[in-house]
mmCIF file of N, CA and C in Angstrom:
data_model
loop_
_atom_site.group_PDB
_atom_site.id
_atom_site.type_symbol
_atom_site.label_atom_id
_atom_site.label_comp_id
_atom_site.label_asym_id
_atom_site.label_seq_id
_atom_site.Cartn_x
_atom_site.Cartn_y
_atom_site.Cartn_z
ATOM 1 N N MET D 1 81.207 -4.099 1.427
ATOM 2 C CA MET D 1 80.315 -3.595 0.428
ATOM 3 C C MET D 1 81.107 -2.719 -0.532
ATOM 4 N N ILE D 2 80.775 -2.795 -1.797
ATOM 5 C CA ILE D 2 81.401 -1.971 -2.820
ATOM 6 C C ILE D 2 80.322 -1.113 -3.444
ATOM 7 N N HIS D 3 80.549 0.175 -3.484
ATOM 8 C CA HIS D 3 79.582 1.102 -4.054
ATOM 9 C C HIS D 3 80.288 1.875 -5.163
ATOM 10 N N ILE D 4 79.952 1.588 -6.384
ATOM 11 C CA ILE D 4 80.555 2.272 -7.519
ATOM 12 C C ILE D 4 79.641 3.408 -7.927
ATOM 13 N N LEU D 5 80.142 4.627 -7.809
ATOM 14 C CA LEU D 5 79.367 5.797 -8.201
ATOM 15 C C LEU D 5 79.554 6.032 -9.691
ATOM 16 N N THR D 6 78.475 6.218 -10.384
ATOM 17 C CA THR D 6 78.539 6.440 -11.823
ATOM 18 C C THR D 6 77.968 7.805 -12.152
ATOM 19 N N GLU D 7 78.180 8.227 -13.368
ATOM 20 C CA GLU D 7 77.697 9.519 -13.817
ATOM 21 C C GLU D 7 76.708 9.332 -14.951
ATOM 22 N N THR D 8 75.868 10.334 -15.114
ATOM 23 C CA THR D 8 74.955 10.385 -16.242
ATOM 24 C C THR D 8 75.639 11.189 -17.344
ATOM 25 N N PRO D 9 75.535 10.761 -18.600
ATOM 26 C CA PRO D 9 76.165 11.525 -19.679
ATOM 27 C C PRO D 9 75.702 12.976 -19.684
ATOM 28 N N ARG D 10 76.653 13.895 -19.740
ATOM 29 C CA ARG D 10 76.376 15.327 -19.802
ATOM 30 C C ARG D 10 77.015 15.903 -21.054
ATOM 31 N N ALA D 11 77.149 17.200 -21.068
ATOM 32 C CA ALA D 11 77.804 17.858 -22.203
ATOM 33 C C ALA D 11 79.205 17.274 -22.387
ATOM 34 N N ALA D 12 79.725 17.412 -23.584
ATOM 35 C CA ALA D 12 81.046 16.865 -23.894
ATOM 36 C C ALA D 12 82.097 17.435 -22.948
ATOM 37 N N GLY D 13 82.955 16.567 -22.435
ATOM 38 C CA GLY D 13 84.010 17.011 -21.543
ATOM 39 C C GLY D 13 84.851 15.853 -21.059
ATOM 40 N N VAL D 14 86.000 16.204 -20.490
ATOM 41 C CA VAL D 14 86.928 15.211 -19.934
ATOM 42 C C VAL D 14 87.392 15.716 -18.572
ATOM 43 N N ARG D 15 87.473 14.812 -17.612
ATOM 44 C CA ARG D 15 88.000 15.131 -16.290
ATOM 45 C C ARG D 15 89.098 14.127 -15.962
ATOM 46 N N VAL D 16 90.242 14.616 -15.505
ATOM 47 C CA VAL D 16 91.360 13.761 -15.113
ATOM 48 C C VAL D 16 91.817 14.195 -13.729
ATOM 49 N N ALA D 17 92.054 13.247 -12.843
ATOM 50 C CA ALA D 17 92.554 13.554 -11.503
ATOM 51 C C ALA D 17 93.661 12.576 -11.145
ATOM 52 N N LEU D 18 94.753 13.099 -10.607
ATOM 53 C CA LEU D 18 95.867 12.286 -10.126
ATOM 54 C C LEU D 18 96.148 12.689 -8.691
ATOM 55 N N GLN D 19 96.349 11.702 -7.818
ATOM 56 C CA GLN D 19 96.610 11.977 -6.413
ATOM 57 C C GLN D 19 97.709 11.053 -5.924
ATOM 58 N N GLY D 20 98.420 11.488 -4.915
ATOM 59 C CA GLY D 20 99.454 10.666 -4.307
ATOM 60 C C GLY D 20 99.566 10.993 -2.832
ATOM 61 N N GLY D 21 100.081 10.053 -2.074
ATOM 62 C CA GLY D 21 100.224 10.280 -0.642
ATOM 63 C C GLY D 21 101.293 9.385 -0.060
ATOM 64 N N ASN D 22 101.333 9.336 1.256
ATOM 65 C CA ASN D 22 102.331 8.497 1.903
ATOM 66 C C ASN D 22 101.941 7.025 1.776
ATOM 67 N N LEU D 23 102.776 6.158 2.283
ATOM 68 C CA LEU D 23 102.581 4.705 2.228
ATOM 69 C C LEU D 23 102.472 4.190 0.792
ATOM 70 N N GLY D 24 103.118 4.883 -0.134
ATOM 71 C CA GLY D 24 103.102 4.455 -1.536
ATOM 72 C C GLY D 24 101.725 4.525 -2.172
ATOM 73 N N THR D 25 100.909 5.481 -1.757
ATOM 74 C CA THR D 25 99.532 5.574 -2.223
ATOM 75 C C THR D 25 99.426 6.454 -3.465
ATOM 76 N N VAL D 26 98.801 5.905 -4.502
ATOM 77 C CA VAL D 26 98.517 6.665 -5.719
ATOM 78 C C VAL D 26 97.088 6.375 -6.161
ATOM 79 N N ARG D 27 96.467 7.376 -6.736
ATOM 80 C CA ARG D 27 95.112 7.219 -7.270
ATOM 81 C C ARG D 27 94.998 8.093 -8.505
ATOM 82 N N GLY D 28 94.396 7.520 -9.531
ATOM 83 C CA GLY D 28 94.141 8.279 -10.745
ATOM 84 C C GLY D 28 92.796 7.906 -11.306
ATOM 85 N N ASP D 29 92.091 8.902 -11.820
ATOM 86 C CA ASP D 29 90.827 8.585 -12.480
ATOM 87 C C ASP D 29 90.612 9.522 -13.652
ATOM 88 N N VAL D 30 89.812 9.037 -14.576
ATOM 89 C CA VAL D 30 89.489 9.801 -15.779
ATOM 90 C C VAL D 30 88.023 9.546 -16.114
ATOM 91 N N ALA D 31 87.366 10.575 -16.596
ATOM 92 C CA ALA D 31 85.979 10.446 -17.040
ATOM 93 C C ALA D 31 85.808 11.302 -18.284
ATOM 94 N N ALA D 32 85.110 10.767 -19.255
ATOM 95 C CA ALA D 32 84.822 11.514 -20.480
ATOM 96 C C ALA D 32 83.347 11.340 -20.800
ATOM 97 N N SER D 33 82.715 12.415 -21.243
ATOM 98 C CA SER D 33 81.298 12.321 -21.585
ATOM 99 C C SER D 33 81.016 13.094 -22.862
ATOM 100 N N TYR D 34 79.917 12.718 -23.486
ATOM 101 C CA TYR D 34 79.490 13.334 -24.737
ATOM 102 C C TYR D 34 77.969 13.282 -24.774
ATOM 103 N N ARG D 35 77.332 14.349 -25.235
ATOM 104 C CA ARG D 35 75.873 14.362 -25.312
ATOM 105 C C ARG D 35 75.424 15.166 -26.528
ATOM 106 N N THR D 36 74.408 14.600 -27.194
ATOM 107 C CA THR D 36 73.672 15.313 -28.232
ATOM 108 C C THR D 36 72.217 15.358 -27.760
ATOM 109 N N ASP D 37 71.326 15.812 -28.614
ATOM 110 C CA ASP D 37 69.912 15.845 -28.237
ATOM 111 C C ASP D 37 69.371 14.457 -27.908
ATOM 112 N N ARG D 38 69.857 13.446 -28.618
ATOM 113 C CA ARG D 38 69.303 12.098 -28.454
ATOM 114 C C ARG D 38 70.247 11.096 -27.801
ATOM 115 N N LEU D 39 71.545 11.336 -27.877
ATOM 116 C CA LEU D 39 72.524 10.347 -27.432
ATOM 117 C C LEU D 39 73.422 10.930 -26.350
ATOM 118 N N GLY D 40 73.652 10.139 -25.309
ATOM 119 C CA GLY D 40 74.602 10.503 -24.264
ATOM 120 C C GLY D 40 75.501 9.322 -23.961
ATOM 121 N N VAL D 41 76.798 9.580 -23.820
ATOM 122 C CA VAL D 41 77.772 8.525 -23.538
ATOM 123 C C VAL D 41 78.729 9.031 -22.456
ATOM 124 N N VAL D 42 79.039 8.168 -21.504
ATOM 125 C CA VAL D 42 80.052 8.474 -20.497
ATOM 126 C C VAL D 42 80.947 7.246 -20.323
ATOM 127 N N VAL D 43 82.251 7.488 -20.178
ATOM 128 C CA VAL D 43 83.242 6.435 -19.949
ATOM 129 C C VAL D 43 84.105 6.885 -18.774
ATOM 130 N N MET D 44 84.307 5.986 -17.824
ATOM 131 C CA MET D 44 85.081 6.324 -16.626
ATOM 132 C C MET D 44 86.055 5.203 -16.295
ATOM 133 N N GLY D 45 87.143 5.566 -15.646
ATOM 134 C CA GLY D 45 88.085 4.570 -15.158
ATOM 135 C C GLY D 45 88.833 5.109 -13.951
ATOM 136 N N GLU D 46 89.269 4.196 -13.083
ATOM 137 C CA GLU D 46 90.011 4.589 -11.890
ATOM 138 C C GLU D 46 91.010 3.496 -11.536
ATOM 139 N N HIS D 47 92.150 3.922 -10.995
ATOM 140 C CA HIS D 47 93.124 2.978 -10.445
ATOM 141 C C HIS D 47 93.594 3.523 -9.105
ATOM 142 N N PHE D 48 93.673 2.638 -8.113
ATOM 143 C CA PHE D 48 94.134 2.998 -6.772
ATOM 144 C C PHE D 48 95.127 1.947 -6.317
ATOM 145 N N ASP D 49 96.221 2.381 -5.697
ATOM 146 C CA ASP D 49 97.243 1.453 -5.219
ATOM 147 C C ASP D 49 97.874 2.035 -3.965
ATOM 148 N N THR D 50 98.006 1.209 -2.930
ATOM 149 C CA THR D 50 98.712 1.631 -1.724
ATOM 150 C C THR D 50 99.525 0.464 -1.181
ATOM 151 N N ASP D 51 100.731 0.781 -0.716
ATOM 152 C CA ASP D 51 101.563 -0.244 -0.087
ATOM 153 C C ASP D 51 101.001 -0.629 1.271
ATOM 154 N N GLY D 52 100.260 0.273 1.890
ATOM 155 C CA GLY D 52 99.630 -0.011 3.170
ATOM 156 C C GLY D 52 100.579 0.132 4.342
ATOM 157 N N PHE D 53 100.187 -0.424 5.466
ATOM 158 C CA PHE D 53 100.967 -0.306 6.690
ATOM 159 C C PHE D 53 100.900 -1.630 7.440
ATOM 160 N N VAL D 54 101.874 -1.850 8.317
ATOM 161 C CA VAL D 54 101.879 -3.047 9.155
ATOM 162 C C VAL D 54 100.883 -2.804 10.284
ATOM 163 N N ALA D 55 99.913 -3.686 10.405
ATOM 164 C CA ALA D 55 98.818 -3.507 11.353
ATOM 165 C C ALA D 55 99.101 -4.144 12.712
ATOM 166 N N VAL D 56 100.359 -4.430 12.969
ATOM 167 C CA VAL D 56 100.759 -5.056 14.231
ATOM 168 C C VAL D 56 101.660 -4.070 14.979
ATOM 169 N N ARG D 57 101.506 -4.006 16.298
ATOM 170 C CA ARG D 57 102.379 -3.151 17.104
ATOM 171 C C ARG D 57 103.841 -3.463 16.792
ATOM 172 N N GLU D 58 104.663 -2.433 16.749
ATOM 173 C CA GLU D 58 106.063 -2.605 16.333
ATOM 174 C C GLU D 58 106.812 -3.648 17.151
ATOM 175 N N ASP D 59 106.551 -3.734 18.445
ATOM 176 C CA ASP D 59 107.267 -4.698 19.289
ATOM 177 C C ASP D 59 106.765 -6.131 19.108
ATOM 178 N N LEU D 60 105.666 -6.313 18.334
ATOM 179 C CA LEU D 60 105.116 -7.647 18.090
ATOM 180 C C LEU D 60 105.306 -8.123 16.645
ATOM 181 N N ILE D 61 105.936 -7.321 15.819
ATOM 182 C CA ILE D 61 106.109 -7.677 14.404
ATOM 183 C C ILE D 61 106.967 -8.933 14.285
ATOM 184 N N ALA D 62 106.465 -9.890 13.507
ATOM 185 C CA ALA D 62 107.170 -11.145 13.248
ATOM 186 C C ALA D 62 107.584 -11.173 11.771
ATOM 187 N N PRO D 63 108.468 -12.104 11.392
ATOM 188 C CA PRO D 63 108.912 -12.175 9.991
ATOM 189 C C PRO D 63 107.770 -12.373 8.989
ATOM 190 N N ILE D 64 106.648 -12.927 9.427
ATOM 191 C CA ILE D 64 105.535 -13.181 8.517
ATOM 192 C C ILE D 64 104.721 -11.911 8.211
ATOM 193 N N ASP D 65 104.800 -10.907 9.089
ATOM 194 C CA ASP D 65 103.978 -9.704 8.947
ATOM 195 C C ASP D 65 104.414 -8.856 7.758
ATOM 196 N N ARG D 66 103.427 -8.380 7.021
ATOM 197 C CA ARG D 66 103.634 -7.533 5.844
ATOM 198 C C ARG D 66 102.690 -6.334 5.935
ATOM 199 N N PRO D 67 102.988 -5.274 5.219
ATOM 200 C CA PRO D 67 102.025 -4.169 5.163
ATOM 201 C C PRO D 67 100.703 -4.643 4.551
ATOM 202 N N ALA D 68 99.609 -4.146 5.103
ATOM 203 C CA ALA D 68 98.275 -4.460 4.591
ATOM 204 C C ALA D 68 97.980 -3.486 3.453
ATOM 205 N N GLY D 69 98.273 -3.894 2.244
ATOM 206 C CA GLY D 69 98.122 -3.029 1.074
ATOM 207 C C GLY D 69 96.901 -3.385 0.247
ATOM 208 N N SER D 70 96.617 -2.531 -0.727
ATOM 209 C CA SER D 70 95.429 -2.724 -1.553
ATOM 210 C C SER D 70 95.660 -2.136 -2.939
ATOM 211 N N ARG D 71 95.019 -2.742 -3.934
ATOM 212 C CA ARG D 71 95.053 -2.229 -5.297
ATOM 213 C C ARG D 71 93.701 -2.503 -5.926
ATOM 214 N N HIS D 72 93.135 -1.510 -6.596
ATOM 215 C CA HIS D 72 91.927 -1.785 -7.368
ATOM 216 C C HIS D 72 91.896 -0.938 -8.629
ATOM 217 N N SER D 73 91.242 -1.495 -9.617
ATOM 218 C CA SER D 73 91.017 -0.808 -10.889
ATOM 219 C C SER D 73 89.549 -0.975 -11.244
ATOM 220 N N MET D 74 88.966 0.058 -11.841
ATOM 221 C CA MET D 74 87.551 0.051 -12.154
ATOM 222 C C MET D 74 87.341 0.719 -13.506
ATOM 223 N N GLY D 75 86.401 0.174 -14.272
ATOM 224 C CA GLY D 75 86.008 0.789 -15.536
ATOM 225 C C GLY D 75 84.493 0.778 -15.671
ATOM 226 N N PHE D 76 83.949 1.792 -16.316
ATOM 227 C CA PHE D 76 82.501 1.919 -16.466
ATOM 228 C C PHE D 76 82.207 2.661 -17.759
ATOM 229 N N ALA D 77 81.181 2.216 -18.476
ATOM 230 C CA ALA D 77 80.715 2.920 -19.671
ATOM 231 C C ALA D 77 79.195 2.849 -19.711
ATOM 232 N N LYS D 78 78.575 3.946 -20.132
ATOM 233 C CA LYS D 78 77.118 4.005 -20.190
ATOM 234 C C LYS D 78 76.701 4.801 -21.415
ATOM 235 N N ALA D 79 75.631 4.328 -22.045
ATOM 236 C CA ALA D 79 75.046 5.045 -23.181
ATOM 237 C C ALA D 79 73.547 5.171 -22.950
ATOM 238 N N GLU D 80 73.020 6.339 -23.270
ATOM 239 C CA GLU D 80 71.583 6.592 -23.201
ATOM 240 C C GLU D 80 71.140 7.113 -24.555
ATOM 241 N N TYR D 81 69.981 6.639 -25.017
ATOM 242 C CA TYR D 81 69.486 7.058 -26.327
ATOM 243 C C TYR D 81 67.994 7.360 -26.229
ATOM 244 N N THR D 82 67.594 8.515 -26.685
ATOM 245 C CA THR D 82 66.185 8.879 -26.751
ATOM 246 C C THR D 82 65.691 8.452 -28.129
ATOM 247 N N ALA D 83 64.940 7.355 -28.159
ATOM 248 C CA ALA D 83 64.522 6.761 -29.434
ATOM 249 C C ALA D 83 63.302 7.462 -30.021
ATOM 250 N N GLY D 84 62.576 8.147 -29.193
ATOM 251 C CA GLY D 84 61.388 8.855 -29.650
ATOM 252 C C GLY D 84 60.919 9.794 -28.574
ATOM 253 N N GLU D 85 59.826 10.439 -28.825
ATOM 254 C CA GLU D 85 59.308 11.404 -27.863
ATOM 255 C C GLU D 85 58.993 10.764 -26.509
ATOM 256 N N ARG D 86 58.636 9.489 -26.521
ATOM 257 C CA ARG D 86 58.219 8.824 -25.285
ATOM 258 C C ARG D 86 59.091 7.636 -24.889
ATOM 259 N N LEU D 87 60.100 7.296 -25.690
ATOM 260 C CA LEU D 87 60.888 6.094 -25.444
ATOM 261 C C LEU D 87 62.366 6.418 -25.246
ATOM 262 N N GLY D 88 62.936 5.921 -24.135
ATOM 263 C CA GLY D 88 64.357 6.062 -23.864
ATOM 264 C C GLY D 88 64.996 4.699 -23.654
ATOM 265 N N LEU D 89 66.204 4.526 -24.154
ATOM 266 C CA LEU D 89 66.957 3.276 -24.024
ATOM 267 C C LEU D 89 68.277 3.564 -23.316
ATOM 268 N N HIS D 90 68.779 2.582 -22.575
ATOM 269 C CA HIS D 90 70.072 2.758 -21.919
ATOM 270 C C HIS D 90 70.782 1.416 -21.792
ATOM 271 N N ALA D 91 72.109 1.477 -21.754
ATOM 272 C CA ALA D 91 72.936 0.286 -21.558
ATOM 273 C C ALA D 91 74.222 0.707 -20.851
ATOM 274 N N SER D 92 74.739 -0.193 -20.013
ATOM 275 C CA SER D 92 75.996 0.108 -19.331
ATOM 276 C C SER D 92 76.766 -1.176 -19.073
ATOM 277 N N VAL D 93 78.070 -1.005 -18.877
ATOM 278 C CA VAL D 93 78.947 -2.116 -18.537
ATOM 279 C C VAL D 93 79.927 -1.604 -17.483
ATOM 280 N N SER D 94 80.221 -2.437 -16.473
ATOM 281 C CA SER D 94 81.174 -2.036 -15.443
ATOM 282 C C SER D 94 82.040 -3.229 -15.050
ATOM 283 N N TYR D 95 83.251 -2.913 -14.570
ATOM 284 C CA TYR D 95 84.175 -3.953 -14.156
ATOM 285 C C TYR D 95 85.015 -3.425 -12.998
ATOM 286 N N LEU D 96 85.223 -4.239 -11.983
ATOM 287 C CA LEU D 96 86.064 -3.912 -10.840
ATOM 288 C C LEU D 96 87.003 -5.078 -10.590
ATOM 289 N N ASP D 97 88.274 -4.772 -10.375
ATOM 290 C CA ASP D 97 89.281 -5.773 -10.040
ATOM 291 C C ASP D 97 90.023 -5.271 -8.808
ATOM 292 N N GLU D 98 90.023 -6.057 -7.742
ATOM 293 C CA GLU D 98 90.635 -5.621 -6.489
ATOM 294 C C GLU D 98 91.517 -6.723 -5.917
ATOM 295 N N ASP D 99 92.676 -6.333 -5.403
ATOM 296 C CA ASP D 99 93.589 -7.250 -4.713
ATOM 297 C C ASP D 99 93.972 -6.627 -3.384
ATOM 298 N N ARG D 100 93.997 -7.450 -2.344
ATOM 299 C CA ARG D 100 94.401 -6.977 -1.020
ATOM 300 C C ARG D 100 95.409 -7.930 -0.408
ATOM 301 N N ILE D 101 96.443 -7.368 0.166
ATOM 302 C CA ILE D 101 97.384 -8.133 0.977
ATOM 303 C C ILE D 101 96.955 -7.850 2.411
ATOM 304 N N VAL D 102 96.555 -8.882 3.134
ATOM 305 C CA VAL D 102 95.874 -8.701 4.402
ATOM 306 C C VAL D 102 96.830 -8.863 5.590
ATOM 307 N N GLY D 103 98.023 -8.294 5.491
ATOM 308 C CA GLY D 103 98.904 -8.223 6.649
ATOM 309 C C GLY D 103 99.940 -9.306 6.823
ATOM 310 N N THR D 104 99.829 -10.402 6.072
ATOM 311 C CA THR D 104 100.868 -11.434 6.143
ATOM 312 C C THR D 104 101.114 -11.959 4.730
ATOM 313 N N SER D 105 102.217 -12.649 4.570
ATOM 314 C CA SER D 105 102.512 -13.233 3.261
ATOM 315 C C SER D 105 101.586 -14.406 2.953
ATOM 316 N N LEU D 106 100.827 -14.855 3.944
ATOM 317 C CA LEU D 106 99.920 -15.985 3.750
ATOM 318 C C LEU D 106 98.496 -15.551 3.411
ATOM 319 N N ARG D 107 98.173 -14.276 3.540
ATOM 320 C CA ARG D 107 96.800 -13.809 3.320
ATOM 321 C C ARG D 107 96.757 -12.811 2.173
ATOM 322 N N HIS D 108 96.081 -13.190 1.146
ATOM 323 C CA HIS D 108 95.891 -12.342 -0.026
ATOM 324 C C HIS D 108 94.484 -12.586 -0.529
ATOM 325 N N THR D 109 93.688 -11.541 -0.720
ATOM 326 C CA THR D 109 92.325 -11.722 -1.212
ATOM 327 C C THR D 109 92.139 -10.920 -2.484
ATOM 328 N N GLY D 110 91.206 -11.355 -3.290
ATOM 329 C CA GLY D 110 90.929 -10.668 -4.538
ATOM 330 C C GLY D 110 89.458 -10.725 -4.885
ATOM 331 N N LEU D 111 89.063 -9.802 -5.708
ATOM 332 C CA LEU D 111 87.683 -9.719 -6.166
ATOM 333 C C LEU D 111 87.692 -9.241 -7.603
ATOM 334 N N ALA D 112 86.933 -9.904 -8.444
ATOM 335 C CA ALA D 112 86.674 -9.440 -9.813
ATOM 336 C C ALA D 112 85.160 -9.411 -9.968
ATOM 337 N N LEU D 113 84.641 -8.291 -10.400
ATOM 338 C CA LEU D 113 83.198 -8.104 -10.484
ATOM 339 C C LEU D 113 82.871 -7.403 -11.798
ATOM 340 N N GLY D 114 82.016 -8.011 -12.596
ATOM 341 C CA GLY D 114 81.598 -7.409 -13.866
ATOM 342 C C GLY D 114 80.092 -7.414 -13.990
ATOM 343 N N MET D 115 79.555 -6.401 -14.658
ATOM 344 C CA MET D 115 78.105 -6.319 -14.818
ATOM 345 C C MET D 115 77.770 -5.620 -16.131
ATOM 346 N N VAL D 116 76.723 -6.127 -16.781
ATOM 347 C CA VAL D 116 76.172 -5.514 -17.986
ATOM 348 C C VAL D 116 74.694 -5.264 -17.716
ATOM 349 N N LYS D 117 74.230 -4.055 -18.022
ATOM 350 C CA LYS D 117 72.827 -3.696 -17.794
ATOM 351 C C LYS D 117 72.266 -3.059 -19.055
ATOM 352 N N ALA D 118 70.970 -3.225 -19.252
ATOM 353 C CA ALA D 118 70.278 -2.572 -20.364
ATOM 354 C C ALA D 118 68.830 -2.354 -19.958
ATOM 355 N N GLY D 119 68.210 -1.391 -20.599
ATOM 356 C CA GLY D 119 66.822 -1.151 -20.259
ATOM 357 C C GLY D 119 66.157 -0.149 -21.177
ATOM 358 N N ALA D 120 64.866 0.003 -20.930
ATOM 359 C CA ALA D 120 64.045 0.939 -21.702
ATOM 360 C C ALA D 120 63.012 1.547 -20.765
ATOM 361 N N ARG D 121 62.619 2.766 -21.077
ATOM 362 C CA ARG D 121 61.561 3.439 -20.324
ATOM 363 C C ARG D 121 60.604 4.064 -21.336
ATOM 364 N N LEU D 122 59.328 3.739 -21.157
ATOM 365 C CA LEU D 122 58.275 4.257 -22.032
ATOM 366 C C LEU D 122 57.359 5.160 -21.222
ATOM 367 N N ASP D 123 57.162 6.371 -21.696
ATOM 368 C CA ASP D 123 56.210 7.289 -21.075
ATOM 369 C C ASP D 123 54.820 6.837 -21.508
ATOM 370 N N ALA D 124 54.051 6.297 -20.548
ATOM 371 C CA ALA D 124 52.734 5.744 -20.854
ATOM 372 C C ALA D 124 51.631 6.794 -20.749
ATOM 373 N N GLY D 125 52.019 8.029 -20.504
ATOM 374 C CA GLY D 125 51.038 9.106 -20.404
ATOM 375 C C GLY D 125 50.471 9.232 -19.006
ATOM 376 N N ARG D 126 49.870 10.355 -18.747
ATOM 377 C CA ARG D 126 49.238 10.649 -17.449
ATOM 378 C C ARG D 126 50.196 10.465 -16.273
ATOM 379 N N GLY D 127 51.461 10.764 -16.489
ATOM 380 C CA GLY D 127 52.456 10.659 -15.418
ATOM 381 C C GLY D 127 52.923 9.251 -15.123
ATOM 382 N N ASN D 128 52.593 8.292 -15.959
ATOM 383 C CA ASN D 128 52.988 6.900 -15.753
ATOM 384 C C ASN D 128 54.133 6.513 -16.678
ATOM 385 N N ASP D 129 55.035 5.703 -16.163
ATOM 386 C CA ASP D 129 56.137 5.151 -16.946
ATOM 387 C C ASP D 129 56.081 3.635 -16.884
ATOM 388 N N ILE D 130 56.494 3.010 -17.960
ATOM 389 C CA ILE D 130 56.694 1.566 -17.993
ATOM 390 C C ILE D 130 58.190 1.366 -18.225
ATOM 391 N N ALA D 131 58.835 0.609 -17.326
ATOM 392 C CA ALA D 131 60.276 0.413 -17.421
ATOM 393 C C ALA D 131 60.605 -1.071 -17.508
ATOM 394 N N LEU D 132 61.606 -1.379 -18.307
ATOM 395 C CA LEU D 132 62.139 -2.733 -18.431
ATOM 396 C C LEU D 132 63.633 -2.631 -18.187
ATOM 397 N N LYS D 133 64.130 -3.423 -17.250
ATOM 398 C CA LYS D 133 65.561 -3.428 -16.959
ATOM 399 C C LYS D 133 66.040 -4.866 -16.876
ATOM 400 N N VAL D 134 67.150 -5.155 -17.527
ATOM 401 C CA VAL D 134 67.764 -6.478 -17.460
ATOM 402 C C VAL D 134 69.248 -6.299 -17.112
ATOM 403 N N PHE D 135 69.794 -7.274 -16.430
ATOM 404 C CA PHE D 135 71.213 -7.211 -16.107
ATOM 405 C C PHE D 135 71.758 -8.618 -15.953
ATOM 406 N N VAL D 136 73.056 -8.708 -16.141
ATOM 407 C CA VAL D 136 73.777 -9.954 -15.903
ATOM 408 C C VAL D 136 75.116 -9.557 -15.282
ATOM 409 N N GLY D 137 75.531 -10.321 -14.297
ATOM 410 C CA GLY D 137 76.782 -10.015 -13.627
ATOM 411 C C GLY D 137 77.524 -11.286 -13.277
ATOM 412 N N ASP D 138 78.801 -11.106 -13.015
ATOM 413 C CA ASP D 138 79.640 -12.219 -12.608
ATOM 414 C C ASP D 138 80.629 -11.700 -11.588
ATOM 415 N N GLN D 139 80.917 -12.501 -10.566
ATOM 416 C CA GLN D 139 81.899 -12.114 -9.583
ATOM 417 C C GLN D 139 82.730 -13.307 -9.184
ATOM 418 N N THR D 140 83.995 -13.045 -8.910
ATOM 419 C CA THR D 140 84.921 -14.079 -8.498
ATOM 420 C C THR D 140 85.691 -13.584 -7.284
ATOM 421 N N PHE D 141 85.714 -14.376 -6.229
ATOM 422 C CA PHE D 141 86.475 -14.059 -5.042
ATOM 423 C C PHE D 141 87.657 -15.018 -4.957
ATOM 424 N N SER D 142 88.781 -14.519 -4.513
ATOM 425 C CA SER D 142 89.931 -15.405 -4.294
ATOM 426 C C SER D 142 90.520 -15.105 -2.932
ATOM 427 N N SER D 143 91.098 -16.123 -2.352
ATOM 428 C CA SER D 143 91.662 -15.957 -1.020
ATOM 429 C C SER D 143 92.857 -16.875 -0.869
#
């Protein structure tokens, strides 16, 4: 399962994080947001890469065994617009690209996942909302 956490546009700002660790592991992400009374925009991106580790006991390692590594990149953008006192509009786009080396030179898997969403919410009064949401997505698996 893949769970991409997104943010709601807030006051203008930028966040950048860089991390590193053993096994050739690096991670970096950036998020930028902007908000006015009517318009909010957020853009995010992340990259993660690790060389991984050999998942076989050392005395059983064969020439075919490789470290089980992983790499993924993700991008997300969202816009929200208050069109009137009772009407709000939103749209977003996201993309994930992942590659995994699954422990041998013969096993490599990949995933590409993209999605576009849009919608509207109308305050119908008396605590009621009418919402319309549409989305389209595409995914590709490789092995």
